[in-house]
Coordinates of C-alpha atoms in Angstrom, one line a residue:
M26 CA 28.3 10.4 8.3
E27 CA 31.9 9.9 7.0
A28 CA 33.4 6.8 5.2
N29 CA 35.3 4.4 7.4
P30 CA 39.0 4.3 5.9
D31 CA 39.5 0.8 7.5
Y32 CA 36.3 -0.9 5.8
W33 CA 37.2 -4.2 4.8
G34 CA 35.2 -4.1 1.4
T35 CA 35.1 -1.9 -1.5
K36 CA 35.8 1.8 -1.0
P37 CA 32.6 3.5 -1.4
A38 CA 32.7 6.7 -4.0
I39 CA 30.9 8.7 -1.6
T40 CA 33.0 9.5 1.5
E41 CA 30.6 11.9 3.3
I42 CA 26.9 12.0 3.8
I43 CA 25.1 15.0 5.2
Y44 CA 21.6 14.0 6.1
T45 CA 19.1 17.1 5.7
P46 CA 15.4 16.5 6.5
I47 CA 13.0 18.8 4.3
A48 CA 9.7 18.0 4.9
D49 CA 7.9 20.3 2.4
A50 CA 8.2 18.8 -1.1
S51 CA 8.5 21.9 -3.0
T52 CA 11.3 23.1 -0.7
R53 CA 12.9 19.6 -1.1
I54 CA 13.1 20.0 -5.0
A55 CA 14.2 23.5 -4.8
A56 CA 17.2 22.6 -2.8
L57 CA 18.1 20.0 -5.6
L58 CA 17.7 22.4 -8.4
S59 CA 19.6 25.1 -6.1
S60 CA 22.4 22.5 -5.6
E61 CA 21.9 22.8 -2.0
V62 CA 21.6 19.2 -1.8
D63 CA 22.7 16.4 -4.2
F64 CA 20.0 13.7 -3.8
V65 CA 16.4 13.7 -2.7
Q66 CA 13.9 10.8 -2.1
D67 CA 10.1 11.1 -2.3
V68 CA 9.9 13.2 -5.5
P69 CA 6.2 14.4 -5.6
V70 CA 4.3 13.0 -8.8
Q71 CA 3.7 16.3 -10.1
D72 CA 7.4 17.3 -10.3
I73 CA 8.7 14.0 -11.9
D74 CA 8.1 15.0 -15.8
R75 CA 9.6 18.3 -15.1
L76 CA 12.7 17.0 -13.4
K77 CA 13.0 14.3 -16.3
Q78 CA 13.5 17.4 -18.6
T79 CA 15.8 19.6 -16.5
S80 CA 19.4 19.9 -17.4
G81 CA 21.9 18.5 -14.7
V82 CA 19.3 16.4 -13.0
K83 CA 18.8 12.8 -12.9
L84 CA 15.5 11.2 -12.1
V85 CA 14.9 7.4 -11.4
T86 CA 11.5 5.8 -10.9
G87 CA 11.0 2.0 -9.9
A88 CA 8.5 0.0 -8.0
E89 CA 8.3 0.1 -4.3
N90 CA 7.7 -2.9 -2.0
R91 CA 4.6 -1.4 -0.7
S92 CA 0.9 -2.2 -1.6
I93 CA -1.5 0.5 -1.2
F94 CA -5.2 -0.6 -0.2
L95 CA -8.5 -0.2 1.6
G96 CA -9.4 -2.2 4.6
Y97 CA -12.8 -2.6 6.6
R98 CA -14.4 -3.7 9.9
L99 CA -15.8 -7.2 9.0
D100 CA -17.8 -8.2 12.1
A101 CA -21.3 -8.2 12.3
A102 CA -21.5 -5.3 14.8
P103 CA -23.0 -2.0 13.5
L104 CA -20.5 0.5 12.3
A105 CA -19.8 3.8 14.3
S106 CA -19.6 5.9 11.5
S107 CA -23.0 4.5 9.3
N108 CA -26.7 5.2 9.0
A109 CA -27.1 1.4 8.8
K110 CA -27.8 0.6 12.4
D111 CA -29.0 -3.1 12.2
K112 CA -25.6 -4.6 11.3
N113 CA -22.4 -4.0 9.4
P114 CA -23.0 -3.8 5.6
L115 CA -19.4 -4.5 5.0
S116 CA -19.8 -8.3 6.8
D117 CA -21.6 -9.0 3.6
V118 CA -19.3 -10.2 0.9
R119 CA -21.6 -8.7 -1.9
V120 CA -21.0 -5.3 -0.3
R121 CA -17.5 -5.6 -0.4
Q122 CA -17.5 -6.9 -4.0
A123 CA -19.6 -4.0 -4.9
F124 CA -16.7 -1.6 -3.4
D125 CA -14.4 -3.1 -5.5
L126 CA -16.3 -3.0 -8.8
A127 CA -16.7 0.8 -7.9
I128 CA -13.1 1.6 -7.9
D129 CA -11.4 2.8 -11.1
R130 CA -7.8 1.8 -10.5
E131 CA -6.7 3.2 -13.9
A132 CA -8.2 6.7 -12.9
L133 CA -6.3 6.6 -9.8
R134 CA -3.0 5.9 -11.7
K135 CA -3.7 8.3 -14.7
V136 CA -4.9 11.3 -12.8
V137 CA -4.3 11.0 -9.2
L138 CA -0.7 9.4 -9.4
R139 CA 0.1 11.0 -13.1
G140 CA 1.1 7.5 -14.3
N141 CA 3.1 6.5 -11.3
S142 CA 1.5 3.4 -9.9
I143 CA 0.9 0.0 -10.9
P144 CA -2.8 -1.0 -10.2
T145 CA -3.2 -4.3 -8.6
G146 CA -5.6 -7.1 -7.3
V147 CA -3.8 -8.4 -4.5
I148 CA -1.9 -6.7 -1.4
V149 CA 1.6 -7.9 -2.4
P150 CA 4.0 -6.9 -4.9
P151 CA 5.2 -9.0 -7.9
F152 CA 8.6 -9.4 -6.3
V153 CA 7.3 -11.2 -3.1
H154 CA 7.1 -15.0 -3.0
G155 CA 3.5 -15.9 -3.6
W156 CA 2.6 -13.4 -6.1
S157 CA 1.0 -14.7 -9.3
Q158 CA -0.2 -12.9 -12.4
E159 CA -3.7 -14.5 -11.9
L160 CA -3.9 -13.0 -8.3
D161 CA -2.7 -9.6 -9.7
A162 CA -5.7 -9.4 -12.0
Y163 CA -8.2 -6.6 -10.9
S164 CA -11.7 -5.7 -11.5
K165 CA -12.7 -3.1 -14.0
P166 CA -15.4 -0.7 -12.8
D167 CA -18.8 -1.9 -13.1
I168 CA -21.3 0.4 -11.6
D169 CA -24.3 -1.2 -12.7
K170 CA -23.3 -4.6 -11.3
A171 CA -21.9 -2.8 -8.2
K172 CA -25.4 -1.3 -7.5
A173 CA -27.1 -4.6 -8.2
L174 CA -24.9 -6.3 -5.6
L175 CA -25.8 -3.5 -3.1
K176 CA -29.6 -4.2 -3.7
E177 CA -29.2 -7.6 -3.5
A178 CA -27.5 -7.2 -0.3
G179 CA -30.5 -4.9 1.1
Y180 CA -28.8 -1.8 0.5
P181 CA -30.6 -0.3 -2.6
D182 CA -30.1 3.3 -1.7
G183 CA -26.5 2.6 -0.3
F184 CA -25.4 3.8 3.2
T185 CA -23.1 6.1 5.0
I186 CA -19.5 5.7 6.1
T187 CA -16.4 7.4 7.1
L188 CA -13.2 6.6 5.5
D189 CA -10.0 7.4 7.6
S190 CA -7.0 8.3 5.5
P191 CA -3.4 9.4 6.4
N192 CA -2.4 12.7 4.7
N193 CA 1.4 12.5 4.8
R194 CA 2.4 9.0 4.7
Y195 CA 2.1 7.4 1.3
V196 CA 2.2 9.1 -2.3
N197 CA -0.9 11.4 -2.7
D198 CA -2.6 9.4 0.0
E199 CA -5.4 11.9 0.5
A200 CA -5.8 12.6 -3.1
I201 CA -6.2 8.8 -3.5
S202 CA -9.0 8.8 -0.6
Q203 CA -10.6 11.9 -2.3
A204 CA -11.0 9.8 -5.4
V205 CA -12.3 6.6 -3.6
V206 CA -15.1 9.1 -2.0
G207 CA -16.2 10.0 -5.7
F208 CA -16.0 6.4 -6.7
L209 CA -18.2 5.2 -4.0
G210 CA -20.5 8.1 -4.3
R211 CA -21.4 6.6 -8.1
I212 CA -23.0 3.7 -6.5
G213 CA -25.0 5.3 -3.7
V214 CA -22.4 4.8 -0.8
K215 CA -21.8 8.3 0.8
V216 CA -18.5 8.5 2.5
T217 CA -17.1 11.1 4.7
L218 CA -13.4 11.5 4.5
A219 CA -11.4 11.8 7.8
S220 CA -7.9 12.8 6.9
R221 CA -5.0 13.0 9.3
P222 CA -1.3 12.9 9.7
F223 CA -0.1 9.1 9.7
A224 CA 1.0 9.6 13.6
Q225 CA -2.7 10.0 14.2
H226 CA -4.1 7.7 11.8
S227 CA -1.9 4.6 12.7
P228 CA -3.2 4.3 16.3
L229 CA -6.9 4.0 14.8
L230 CA -5.7 0.7 13.2
A231 CA -3.8 -0.5 16.1
D232 CA -6.7 0.1 18.3
R233 CA -9.2 -1.2 15.9
K234 CA -11.4 2.1 15.8
S235 CA -11.7 2.6 12.2
D236 CA -14.8 1.3 10.1
F237 CA -12.8 2.1 6.7
F238 CA -9.5 3.1 6.2
L239 CA -6.5 3.4 3.8
Y240 CA -3.2 1.8 4.4
G241 CA 0.0 0.8 2.8
W242 CA 2.1 -2.5 3.7
G243 CA 5.6 -3.4 2.7
V244 CA 6.7 -7.0 2.8
P245 CA 10.6 -6.6 4.2
T246 CA 10.8 -10.5 4.4
F247 CA 9.7 -10.7 0.3
D248 CA 7.4 -13.8 1.5
S249 CA 3.7 -13.6 1.6
A250 CA 3.7 -15.1 5.1
Y251 CA 4.4 -11.7 6.5
N252 CA 1.3 -10.4 5.2
F253 CA -1.1 -13.1 6.4
N254 CA 0.7 -13.0 10.0
D255 CA -0.1 -9.3 10.4
L256 CA -2.9 -8.7 8.3
I257 CA -5.1 -11.8 8.1
H258 CA -4.8 -13.7 11.3
S259 CA -6.8 -13.2 14.1
R260 CA -5.4 -10.8 16.6
T261 CA -3.6 -12.6 19.4
G262 CA -0.3 -11.9 21.1
R263 CA 1.7 -13.4 18.2
Y264 CA -0.2 -12.7 15.2
G265 CA -2.7 -10.4 13.9
A266 CA -0.9 -7.0 15.0
W267 CA -2.2 -5.0 12.1
N268 CA -5.6 -6.9 11.6
A269 CA -7.9 -4.2 12.1
T270 CA -10.7 -5.5 10.3
Y271 CA -11.8 -8.0 13.2
F272 CA -11.8 -11.0 10.6
S273 CA -11.2 -14.2 12.4
D274 CA -11.4 -17.8 11.2
P275 CA -9.7 -20.5 13.1
A276 CA -9.2 -22.8 10.1
I277 CA -7.4 -19.9 8.0
D278 CA -5.5 -19.1 11.3
A279 CA -4.3 -22.8 11.4
K280 CA -3.0 -22.6 7.6
I281 CA -1.3 -19.5 8.4
E282 CA 0.7 -20.9 11.2
T283 CA 1.8 -23.8 9.1
L284 CA 3.8 -21.5 6.9
G285 CA 6.3 -21.0 9.7
A286 CA 7.1 -24.6 10.0
E287 CA 6.6 -26.4 6.6
L288 CA 9.8 -27.7 5.1
D289 CA 8.1 -29.0 2.1
V290 CA 8.3 -26.2 -0.6
K291 CA 5.4 -27.4 -2.8
T292 CA 3.2 -27.9 0.3
R293 CA 4.1 -24.3 1.7
D294 CA 3.5 -22.9 -1.8
A295 CA 0.3 -24.8 -2.3
N296 CA -0.8 -23.4 1.1
I297 CA 0.2 -19.8 0.2
A298 CA -1.6 -19.9 -3.1
E299 CA -4.8 -21.3 -1.2
L300 CA -4.8 -18.5 1.3
W301 CA -4.5 -15.7 -1.3
K302 CA -7.3 -17.0 -3.3
Y303 CA -9.7 -17.0 -0.2
V304 CA -8.4 -13.7 0.8
K305 CA -9.2 -12.5 -2.7
D306 CA -12.6 -14.2 -3.3
E307 CA -13.7 -13.1 0.1
H308 CA -12.6 -9.4 -0.6
L309 CA -11.1 -9.1 2.9
Y310 CA -9.2 -6.0 1.6
L311 CA -9.5 -3.8 -1.4
P312 CA -6.0 -3.5 -3.3
L313 CA -5.4 -0.2 -5.3
H314 CA -1.9 -0.5 -6.5
N315 CA 1.5 -1.1 -5.9
Q316 CA 3.5 2.2 -5.1
I317 CA 6.0 3.6 -7.4
I318 CA 8.9 5.7 -6.0
A319 CA 11.0 8.3 -7.5
W320 CA 14.4 9.6 -6.4
A321 CA 16.2 12.6 -8.0
A322 CA 19.9 13.6 -8.1
K323 CA 22.6 15.6 -9.8
D324 CA 23.3 13.9 -13.1
N325 CA 27.0 12.9 -12.0
L326 CA 25.5 10.4 -9.6
D327 CA 24.6 6.8 -10.6
F328 CA 22.2 4.8 -8.6
E329 CA 19.4 2.2 -8.8
I330 CA 16.0 2.5 -7.1
Q331 CA 16.0 0.1 -4.1
P332 CA 12.4 -1.7 -3.5
D333 CA 12.7 -0.6 0.1
N334 CA 13.0 2.9 -0.6
S335 CA 16.3 3.0 1.4
P336 CA 19.3 4.4 -0.9
K337 CA 22.4 2.1 -0.4
F338 CA 25.0 4.8 -0.6
V339 CA 27.9 2.4 -0.8
N340 CA 26.6 1.2 -4.0
F341 CA 26.3 4.9 -5.5
T342 CA 29.1 5.9 -8.1
V343 CA 30.1 9.1 -9.2
S344 CA 30.9 10.4 -12.7
K345 CA 33.3 13.3 -13.5

């Protein structure tokens, strides 16, 4: 791509862009270090510290507009992948709360993501309308309480389940899922990991054929209604396109639908807060963290991380 010399606005410092897909992460970083390319996205977490200390390279990290979370089937029908055949264990909120208490988000941040994640208790990043610090608070691991909740729900010995995970979409997605397998194993839930490329993973959710899954969600509108419309509302022709959980509640649907027409800001914000509280109290999803992205470039390029992970090259500047 070449800059348009007749562009009406400020002339960009970069006049030509050659887009070069390099799927392999190590090859992508090697291309930067050898000056084959000037800029790379999606720096692997294992290379971040090394690049920070590499002469001639600039590395910038920042919060992405994307939450990583776990989702479940919530209807009463028995799960296809579980040895609990009488009903769906995940339809009981106590089981979902036990799952939440089994997860060690700080361990995910420190070990799996090498410090490059922002643990969260809600599936919406801080710069999206409707987020609050209260919602963002998350549970600390409590194995004894989680086991007690499972016992109270009728599963003292746990149960089996399959976790579907992408392995090429989010930062260390398969490794995150492997850690989740270990976390849930501590409370007696025996998880089989089914990992596959995102092109095969996504249809499982579109067709609602997963009992338990890892997913990521960005909010391009920067407003919570985007989440509610697609992830929480019952699946209809207009709403619920990515609600793979089978959750459905007419009263919740009606409140979600008001967000698209309510003109009074205070009323709309109150409805958003009420909806998030319901989602969190009922543990409809299990939030893990907000993703951090890393870009690297030659050190003569100046730029800022964009939350949508899309470099705006017109805003890049070049130093001598």
